[in-house]
Short mmCIF file of C-alpha atoms in Angstrom, two decimals:
data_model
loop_
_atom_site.label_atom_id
_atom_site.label_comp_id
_atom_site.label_asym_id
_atom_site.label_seq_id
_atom_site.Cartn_x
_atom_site.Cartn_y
_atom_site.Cartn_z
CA UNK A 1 140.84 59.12 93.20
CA UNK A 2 142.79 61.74 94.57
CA UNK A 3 142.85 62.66 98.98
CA UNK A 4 143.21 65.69 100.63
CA UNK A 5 143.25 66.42 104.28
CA UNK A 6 141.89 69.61 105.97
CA UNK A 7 141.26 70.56 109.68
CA UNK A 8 137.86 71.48 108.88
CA UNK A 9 135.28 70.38 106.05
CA UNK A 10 131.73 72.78 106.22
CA UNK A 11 129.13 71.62 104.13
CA UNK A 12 127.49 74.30 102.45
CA UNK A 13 128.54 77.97 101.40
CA UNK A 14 125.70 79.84 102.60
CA UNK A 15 125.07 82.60 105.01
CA UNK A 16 126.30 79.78 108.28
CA UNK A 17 129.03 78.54 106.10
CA UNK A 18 130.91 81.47 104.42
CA UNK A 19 130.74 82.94 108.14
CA UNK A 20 131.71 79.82 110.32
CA UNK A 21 134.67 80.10 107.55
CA UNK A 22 135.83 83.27 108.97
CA UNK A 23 136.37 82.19 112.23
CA UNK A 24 137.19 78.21 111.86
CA UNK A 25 140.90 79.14 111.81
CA UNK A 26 143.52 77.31 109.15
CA UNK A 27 142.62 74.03 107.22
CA UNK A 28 139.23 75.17 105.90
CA UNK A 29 137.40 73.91 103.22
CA UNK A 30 134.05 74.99 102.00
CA UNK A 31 132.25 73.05 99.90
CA UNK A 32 129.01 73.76 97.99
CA UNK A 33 127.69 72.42 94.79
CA UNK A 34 126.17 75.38 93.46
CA UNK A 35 128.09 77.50 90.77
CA UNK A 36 128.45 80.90 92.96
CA UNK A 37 128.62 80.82 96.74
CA UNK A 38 125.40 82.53 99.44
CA UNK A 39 122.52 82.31 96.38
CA UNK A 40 119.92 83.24 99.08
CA UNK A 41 121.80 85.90 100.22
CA UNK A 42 121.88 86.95 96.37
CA UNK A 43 118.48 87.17 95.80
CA UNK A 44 117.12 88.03 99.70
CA UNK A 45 115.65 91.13 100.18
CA UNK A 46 114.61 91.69 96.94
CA UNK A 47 118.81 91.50 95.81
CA UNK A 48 119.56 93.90 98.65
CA UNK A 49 119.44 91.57 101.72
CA UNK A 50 117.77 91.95 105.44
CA UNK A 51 121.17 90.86 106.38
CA UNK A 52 119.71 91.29 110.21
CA UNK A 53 117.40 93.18 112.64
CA UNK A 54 117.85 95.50 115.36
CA UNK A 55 115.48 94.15 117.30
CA UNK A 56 116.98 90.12 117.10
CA UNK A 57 115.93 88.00 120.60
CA UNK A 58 115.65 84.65 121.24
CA UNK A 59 111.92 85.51 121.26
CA UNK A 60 111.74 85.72 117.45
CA UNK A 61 112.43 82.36 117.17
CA UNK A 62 110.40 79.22 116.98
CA UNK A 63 112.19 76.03 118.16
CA UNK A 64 110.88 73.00 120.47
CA UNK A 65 113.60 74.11 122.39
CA UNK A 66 112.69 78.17 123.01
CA UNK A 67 115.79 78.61 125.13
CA UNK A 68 118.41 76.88 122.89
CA UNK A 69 119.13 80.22 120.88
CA UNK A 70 119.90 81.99 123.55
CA UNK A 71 123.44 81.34 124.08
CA UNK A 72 124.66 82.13 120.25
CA UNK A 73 122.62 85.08 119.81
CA UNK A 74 124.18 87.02 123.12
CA UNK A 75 127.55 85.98 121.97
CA UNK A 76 126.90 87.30 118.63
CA UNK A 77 124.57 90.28 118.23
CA UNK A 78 122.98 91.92 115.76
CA UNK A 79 125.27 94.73 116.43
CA UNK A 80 128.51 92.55 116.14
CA UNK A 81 127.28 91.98 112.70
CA UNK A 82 126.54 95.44 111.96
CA UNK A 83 130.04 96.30 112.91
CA UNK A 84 131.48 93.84 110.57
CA UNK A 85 129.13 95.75 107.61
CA UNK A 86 130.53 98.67 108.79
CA UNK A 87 134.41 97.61 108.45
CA UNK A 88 133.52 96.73 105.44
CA UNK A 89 132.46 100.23 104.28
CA UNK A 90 128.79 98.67 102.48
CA UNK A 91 125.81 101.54 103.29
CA UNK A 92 122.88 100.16 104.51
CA UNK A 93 119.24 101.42 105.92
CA UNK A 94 116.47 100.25 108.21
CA UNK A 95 113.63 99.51 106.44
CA UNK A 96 110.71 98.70 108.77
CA UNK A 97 110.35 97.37 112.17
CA UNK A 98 113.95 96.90 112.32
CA UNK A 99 114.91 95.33 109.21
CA UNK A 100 118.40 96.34 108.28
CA UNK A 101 119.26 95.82 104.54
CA UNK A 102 121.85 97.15 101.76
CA UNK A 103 121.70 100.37 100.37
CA UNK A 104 123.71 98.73 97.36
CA UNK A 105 123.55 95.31 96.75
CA UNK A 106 123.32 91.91 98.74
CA UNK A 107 126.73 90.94 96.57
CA UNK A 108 128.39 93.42 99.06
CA UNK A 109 127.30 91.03 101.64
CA UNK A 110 128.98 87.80 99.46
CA UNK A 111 132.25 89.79 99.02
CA UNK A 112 132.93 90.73 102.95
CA UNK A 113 131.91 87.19 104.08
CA UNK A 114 134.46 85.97 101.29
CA UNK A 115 136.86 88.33 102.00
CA UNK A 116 136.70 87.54 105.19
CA UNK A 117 136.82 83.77 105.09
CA UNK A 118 140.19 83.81 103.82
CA UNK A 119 142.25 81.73 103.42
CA UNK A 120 139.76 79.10 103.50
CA UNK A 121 139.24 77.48 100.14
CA UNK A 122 136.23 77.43 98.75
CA UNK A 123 135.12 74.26 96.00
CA UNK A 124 132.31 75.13 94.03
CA UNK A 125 130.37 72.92 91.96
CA UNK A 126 131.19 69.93 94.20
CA UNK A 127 128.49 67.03 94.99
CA UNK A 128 128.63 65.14 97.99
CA UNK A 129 128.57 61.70 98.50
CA UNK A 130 129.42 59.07 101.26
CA UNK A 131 130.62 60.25 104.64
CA UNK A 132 131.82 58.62 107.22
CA UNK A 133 134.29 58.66 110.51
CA UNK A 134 137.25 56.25 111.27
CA UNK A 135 137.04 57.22 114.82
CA UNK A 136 139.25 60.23 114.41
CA UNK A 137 138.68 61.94 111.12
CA UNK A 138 136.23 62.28 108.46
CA UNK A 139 135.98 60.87 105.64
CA UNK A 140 133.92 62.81 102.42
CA UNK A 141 133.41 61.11 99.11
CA UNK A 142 133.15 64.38 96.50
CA UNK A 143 132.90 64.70 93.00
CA UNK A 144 134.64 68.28 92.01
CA UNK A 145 133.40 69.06 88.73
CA UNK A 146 133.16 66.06 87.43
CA UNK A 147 136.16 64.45 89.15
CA UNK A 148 135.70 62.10 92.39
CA UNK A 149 138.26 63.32 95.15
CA UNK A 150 138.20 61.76 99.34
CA UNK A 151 138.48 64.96 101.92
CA UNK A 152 139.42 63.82 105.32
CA UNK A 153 139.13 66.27 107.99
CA UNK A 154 138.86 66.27 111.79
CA UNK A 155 136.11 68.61 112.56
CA UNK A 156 132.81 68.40 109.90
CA UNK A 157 130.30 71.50 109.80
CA UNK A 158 126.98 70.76 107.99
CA UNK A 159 125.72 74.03 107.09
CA UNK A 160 123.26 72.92 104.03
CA UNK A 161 120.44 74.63 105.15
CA UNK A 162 116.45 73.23 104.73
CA UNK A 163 114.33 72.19 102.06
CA UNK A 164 113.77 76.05 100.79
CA UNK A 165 113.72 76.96 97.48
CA UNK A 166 114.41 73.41 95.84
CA UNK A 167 114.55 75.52 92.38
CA UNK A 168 117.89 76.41 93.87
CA UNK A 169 119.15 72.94 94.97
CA UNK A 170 117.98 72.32 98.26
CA UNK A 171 117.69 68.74 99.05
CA UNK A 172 117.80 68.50 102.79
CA UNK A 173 121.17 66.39 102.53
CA UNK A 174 121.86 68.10 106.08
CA UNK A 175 118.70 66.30 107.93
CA UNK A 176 120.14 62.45 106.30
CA UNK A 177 123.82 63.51 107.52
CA UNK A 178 122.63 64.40 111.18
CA UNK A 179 120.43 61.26 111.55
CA UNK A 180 123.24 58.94 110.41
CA UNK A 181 125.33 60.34 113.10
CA UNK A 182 122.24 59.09 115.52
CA UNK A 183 120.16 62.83 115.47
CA UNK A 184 116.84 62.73 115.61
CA UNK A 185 114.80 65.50 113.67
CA UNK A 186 111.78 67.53 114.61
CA UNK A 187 108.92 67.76 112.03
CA UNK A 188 110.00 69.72 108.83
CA UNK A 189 107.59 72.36 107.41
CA UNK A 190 107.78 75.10 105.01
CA UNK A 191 107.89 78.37 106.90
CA UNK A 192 107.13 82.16 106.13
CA UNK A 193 105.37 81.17 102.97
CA UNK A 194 102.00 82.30 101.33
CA UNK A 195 99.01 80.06 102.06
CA UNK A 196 96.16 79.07 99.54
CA UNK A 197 92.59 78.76 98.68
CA UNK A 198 90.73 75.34 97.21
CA UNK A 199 89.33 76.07 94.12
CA UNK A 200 85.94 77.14 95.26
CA UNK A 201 87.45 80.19 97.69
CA UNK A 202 89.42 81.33 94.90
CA UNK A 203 86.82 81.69 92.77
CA UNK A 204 85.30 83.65 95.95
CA UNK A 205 88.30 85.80 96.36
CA UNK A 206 89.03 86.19 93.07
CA UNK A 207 88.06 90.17 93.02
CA UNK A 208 90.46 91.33 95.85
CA UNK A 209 93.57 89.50 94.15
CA UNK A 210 95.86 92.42 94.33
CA UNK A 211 94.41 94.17 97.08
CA UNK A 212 96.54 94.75 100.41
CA UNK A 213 95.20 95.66 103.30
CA UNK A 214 97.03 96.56 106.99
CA UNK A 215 95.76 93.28 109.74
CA UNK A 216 96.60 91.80 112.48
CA UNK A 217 97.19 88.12 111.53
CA UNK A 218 96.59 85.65 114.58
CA UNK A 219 96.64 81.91 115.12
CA UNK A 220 98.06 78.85 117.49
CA UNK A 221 99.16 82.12 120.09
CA UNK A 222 101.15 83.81 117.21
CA UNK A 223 100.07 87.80 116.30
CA UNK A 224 101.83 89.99 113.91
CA UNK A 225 100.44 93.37 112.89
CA UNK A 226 101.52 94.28 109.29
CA UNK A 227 100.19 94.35 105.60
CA UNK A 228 98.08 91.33 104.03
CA UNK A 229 98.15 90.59 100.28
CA UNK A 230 95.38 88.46 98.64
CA UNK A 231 96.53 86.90 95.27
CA UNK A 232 95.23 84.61 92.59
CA UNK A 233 96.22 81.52 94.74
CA UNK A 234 95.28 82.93 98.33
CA UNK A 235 97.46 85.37 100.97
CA UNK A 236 100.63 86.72 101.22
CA UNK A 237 102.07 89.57 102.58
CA UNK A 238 104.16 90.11 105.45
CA UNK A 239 101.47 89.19 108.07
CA UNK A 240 100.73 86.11 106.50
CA UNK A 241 104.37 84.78 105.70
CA UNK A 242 104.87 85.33 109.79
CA UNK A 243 101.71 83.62 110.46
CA UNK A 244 102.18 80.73 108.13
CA UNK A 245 104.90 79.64 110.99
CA UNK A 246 102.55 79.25 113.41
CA UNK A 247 99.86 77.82 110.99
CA UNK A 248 98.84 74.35 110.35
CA UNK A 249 96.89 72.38 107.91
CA UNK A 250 93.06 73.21 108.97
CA UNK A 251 93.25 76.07 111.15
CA UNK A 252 91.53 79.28 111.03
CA UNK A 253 93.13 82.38 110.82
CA UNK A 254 92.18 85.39 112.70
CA UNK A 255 92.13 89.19 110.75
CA UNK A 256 91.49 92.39 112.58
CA UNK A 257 91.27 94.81 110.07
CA UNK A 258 91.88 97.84 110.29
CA UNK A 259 94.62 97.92 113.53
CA UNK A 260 95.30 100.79 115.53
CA UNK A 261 91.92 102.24 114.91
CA UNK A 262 88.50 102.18 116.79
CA UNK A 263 86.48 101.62 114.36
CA UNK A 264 83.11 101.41 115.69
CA UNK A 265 83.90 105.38 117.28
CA UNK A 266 84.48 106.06 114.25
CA UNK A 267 81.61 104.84 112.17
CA UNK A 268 79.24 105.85 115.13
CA UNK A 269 80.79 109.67 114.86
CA UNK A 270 80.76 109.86 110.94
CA UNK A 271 77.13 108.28 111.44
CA UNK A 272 76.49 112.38 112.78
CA UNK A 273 77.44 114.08 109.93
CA UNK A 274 77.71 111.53 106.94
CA UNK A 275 74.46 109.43 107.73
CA UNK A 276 73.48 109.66 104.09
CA UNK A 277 76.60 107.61 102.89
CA UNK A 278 75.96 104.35 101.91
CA UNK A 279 77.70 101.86 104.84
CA UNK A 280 80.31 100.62 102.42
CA UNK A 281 81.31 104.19 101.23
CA UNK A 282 82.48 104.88 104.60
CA UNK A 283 84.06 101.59 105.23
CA UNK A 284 85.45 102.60 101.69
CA UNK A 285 87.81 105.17 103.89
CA UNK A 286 89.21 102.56 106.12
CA UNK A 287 89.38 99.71 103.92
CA UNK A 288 90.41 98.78 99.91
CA UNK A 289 86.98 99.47 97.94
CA UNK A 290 87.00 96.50 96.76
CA UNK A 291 87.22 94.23 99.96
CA UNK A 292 84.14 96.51 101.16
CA UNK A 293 82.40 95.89 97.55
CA UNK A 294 83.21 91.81 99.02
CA UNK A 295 82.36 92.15 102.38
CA UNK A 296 79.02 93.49 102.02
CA UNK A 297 78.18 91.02 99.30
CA UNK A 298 79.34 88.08 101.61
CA UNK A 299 77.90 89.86 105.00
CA UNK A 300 74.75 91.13 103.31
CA UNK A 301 76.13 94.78 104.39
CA UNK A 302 73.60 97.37 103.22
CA UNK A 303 71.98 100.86 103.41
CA UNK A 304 73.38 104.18 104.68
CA UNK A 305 75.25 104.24 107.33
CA UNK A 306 72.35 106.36 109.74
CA UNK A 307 70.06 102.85 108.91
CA UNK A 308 72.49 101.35 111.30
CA UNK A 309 71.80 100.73 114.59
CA UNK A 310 74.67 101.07 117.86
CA UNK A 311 74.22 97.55 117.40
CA UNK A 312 74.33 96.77 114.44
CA UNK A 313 77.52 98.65 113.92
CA UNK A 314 79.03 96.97 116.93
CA UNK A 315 78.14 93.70 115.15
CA UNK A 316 79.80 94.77 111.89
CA UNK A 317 83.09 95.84 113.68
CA UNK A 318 83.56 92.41 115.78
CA UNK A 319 83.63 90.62 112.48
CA UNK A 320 85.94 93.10 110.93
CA UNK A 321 87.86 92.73 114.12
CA UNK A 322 87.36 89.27 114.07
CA UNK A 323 87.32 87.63 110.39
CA UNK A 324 88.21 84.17 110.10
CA UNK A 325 89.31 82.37 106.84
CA UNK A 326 90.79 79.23 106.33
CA UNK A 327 93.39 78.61 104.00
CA UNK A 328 93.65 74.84 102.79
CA UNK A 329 97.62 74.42 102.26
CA UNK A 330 100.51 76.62 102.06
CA UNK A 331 102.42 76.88 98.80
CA UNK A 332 105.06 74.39 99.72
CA UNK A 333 108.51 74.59 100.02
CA UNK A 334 108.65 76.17 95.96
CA UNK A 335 107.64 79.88 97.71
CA UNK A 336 108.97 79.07 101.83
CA UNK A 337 111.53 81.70 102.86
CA UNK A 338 112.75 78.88 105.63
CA UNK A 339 111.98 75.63 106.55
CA UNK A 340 110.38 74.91 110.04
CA UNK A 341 111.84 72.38 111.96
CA UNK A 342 115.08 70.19 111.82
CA UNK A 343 117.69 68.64 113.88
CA UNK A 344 116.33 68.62 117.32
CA UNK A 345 118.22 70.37 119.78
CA UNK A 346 119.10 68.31 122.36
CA UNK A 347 121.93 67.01 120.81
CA UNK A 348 123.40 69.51 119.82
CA UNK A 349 125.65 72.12 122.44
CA UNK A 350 124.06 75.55 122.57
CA UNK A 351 127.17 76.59 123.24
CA UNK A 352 129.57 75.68 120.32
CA UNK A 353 127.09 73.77 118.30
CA UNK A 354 128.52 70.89 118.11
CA UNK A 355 126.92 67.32 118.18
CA UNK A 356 127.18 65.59 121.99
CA UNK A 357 126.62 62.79 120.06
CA UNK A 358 129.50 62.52 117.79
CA UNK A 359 132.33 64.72 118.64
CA UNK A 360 134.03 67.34 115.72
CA UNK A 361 130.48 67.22 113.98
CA UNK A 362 129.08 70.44 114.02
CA UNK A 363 125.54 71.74 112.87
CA UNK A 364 124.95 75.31 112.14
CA UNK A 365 122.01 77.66 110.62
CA UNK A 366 119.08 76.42 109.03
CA UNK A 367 119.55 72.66 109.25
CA UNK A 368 119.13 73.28 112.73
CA UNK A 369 115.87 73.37 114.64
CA UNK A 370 115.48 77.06 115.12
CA UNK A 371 113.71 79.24 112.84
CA UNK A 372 113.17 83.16 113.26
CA UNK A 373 110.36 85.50 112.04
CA UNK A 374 110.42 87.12 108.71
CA UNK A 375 112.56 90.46 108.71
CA UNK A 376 116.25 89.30 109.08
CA UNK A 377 116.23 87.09 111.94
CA UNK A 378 117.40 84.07 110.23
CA UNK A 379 120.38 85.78 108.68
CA UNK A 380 121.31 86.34 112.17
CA UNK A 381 120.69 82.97 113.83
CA UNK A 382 122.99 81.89 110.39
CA UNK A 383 125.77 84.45 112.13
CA UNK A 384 125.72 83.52 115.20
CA UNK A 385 125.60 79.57 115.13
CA UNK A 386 128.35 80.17 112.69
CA UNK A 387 130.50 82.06 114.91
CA UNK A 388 129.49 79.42 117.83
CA UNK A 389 131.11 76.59 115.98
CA UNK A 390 134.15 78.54 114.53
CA UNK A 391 135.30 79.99 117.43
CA UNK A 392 134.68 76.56 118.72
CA UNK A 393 136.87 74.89 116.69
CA UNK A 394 139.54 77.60 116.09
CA UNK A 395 140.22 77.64 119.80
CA UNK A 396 140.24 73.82 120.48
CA UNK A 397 143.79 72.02 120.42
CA UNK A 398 145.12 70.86 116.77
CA UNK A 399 146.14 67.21 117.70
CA UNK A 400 145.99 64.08 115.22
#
């Protein structure tokens, strides 16, 4: 078994990896045991990433600890990154609601962080195994393609991210190194992730699967206002993937449909002059035909819309305003974006991101527990606890 010694070892060459590279200073090593380093940057965004948002806060963020973000994120904006896209020459465009993505490819984002990690080395293909610390240095048992080789280094950055996307090796290797260094961990969850139906609503649902309709998703004091997807399983869309953060098992959603418009007005003012309609012709204007062809089966909506009564109307626009449904799961960690939860905050600076509990151990990204809203905000909170704990340990004093 061969040993090598390095300044700095980061777990994990993702998004908080590849960029806590950059700034780490001399002695890096980057490990990973995929085949091609930042995979979810790869295939985020639909392959052209929402590599952040213009609109990133500490109040996009869900952590036990709402304040702990707070200190990375003004020390590294949205705009810092933006800058560092622009050095870099790669076009990019804002999609909706601030989402800023590639105009090319998310590989443009792979190439500047590893162009600008350098010269860090970078082992692909690399398992981890035992780690431990002598009192000054770590110690990592790897296995580089096949061949077992000891790192030792003085500062260790776990950067593995959640449980996410297991098809792509996520294992959660990041929670079992925090607690063995005496972390504790907030409940893990799969976050910004479709939720489903039991067997009985699907069969219910089964006619809208495909439909998408603009809502207002709200639940546990979360409210997002953007496009809802039924499918063969149960919801999706962006309203629900931001919801599904604030969800749990056996709560009710709430839906207002049709946001941004009043609705009863409306139906009381084409009552005037379209009175002979039927009811869910007119909702037909507002809404996807066939969630109206649902709704009035399930409501027992009928007749022409001058049969209605003030109201009656009034009634059928609080329930549109007002429709609950209750998924029974979410679709796991297979389809989560994120994972919810992680290693709690309190022992970990908010500063530099390193451990208070066992000094040179550093814990960056998604391992962490802070998660952001659907649209880019991760990426960021990936940037700037990266940059925390670089500049962290680039500036500290090389002794030992």
């Amino acid at each position: 078994m061969t040993e090598q010694s390095f300044t700095t070892l980061i777990l994990g060459a993702g998004a908080a990896g590849l960029m806590c590279a950059a700034h780490a200073g001399p002695g890096t090593l980057v490990v990973d045991h995929a085949k091609a380093p930042g995979e979810k940057i790869r295939i985020s965004g639909g392959g052209r990433c929402n590599f952040t948002n213009m609109y990133a806060g500490p109040e996009n963020f869900l952590s036990q600890n709402p304040h702990f973000a707070k200190s990375a994120l003004s020390r590294y904006t949205q705009w810092d990154f933006l800058d560092l896209v622009n050095k870099h020459g790669i076009a990019w465009h804002e999609k909706t609601l601030g989402q800023l993505f590639c105009d090319g490819s998310a590989k443009e984002i792979i190439a500047m962080l590893l162009a600008e990690m350098r010269p860090a080395e970078l082992w692909l293909r690399t398992e981890i195994g035992e780690i431990t610390h002598d009192g000054s240095r770590f110690r990592a048992a790897l296995t580089r393609e096949g061949r077992a080789v000891t790192v030792t280094a003085r500062n260790l950055v776990v950067a593995t991210g959640g449980k996410s996307i297991p098809k792509m090796g996520a294992t959660g290797i990041g929670y079992r190194i925090a607690e063995q260094f005496g972390h504790g961990l907030t409940e893990t969850r799969p976050g910004l992730v479709p939720l489903s139906f039991n067997e009985e609503q699907k069969a219910a649902f089964r006619t809208l699967a495909g439909s998408a309709v603009p809502v207002v998703a709200g639940c546990n004091g979360g409210s997002f206002e953007e496009a809802m997807l039924f499918t063969h399983r149960g919801l999706s869309g962006p309203a629900i993937l931001q919801i599904s953060s604030y969800w749990r098992e056996g709560d009710s959603l709430s839906l207002r449909l049709c946001p941004g418009t009043d609705l009863y007005d409306t139906l009381r003012a084409r009552r005037q002059i379209d009175g002979a309609k039927a009811l869910t012709t007119v909702l037909a204007d507002h809404l996807p035909r066939a969630l109206c062809l649902f709704l009035a089966e399930s409501w027992g909506l009928a007749g022409n819309l001058a049969d209605q009564s003030d109201k009656a109307l009034r009634g059928l626009v609080d329930r549109l305003e007002n429709w609950q449904l209750t998924p029974t799961s979410s679709e796991g960690y297979r389809t989560a974006e994120v994972t919810l939860g992680g290693v709690e905050t309190d022992g970990i600076s908010s500063k530099t991101m390193e451990s208070r509990l066992q000094p040179g151990l550093f814990l960056i990204g998604e391992v962490v527990d802070v998660t952001g809203w659907l649209g880019g905000y991760n990426f960021q909170w990936a940037w700037s606890s990266a940059v925390a704990a670089g500049r962290a340990i680039a500036t500290r004093p090389v002794t030992g």
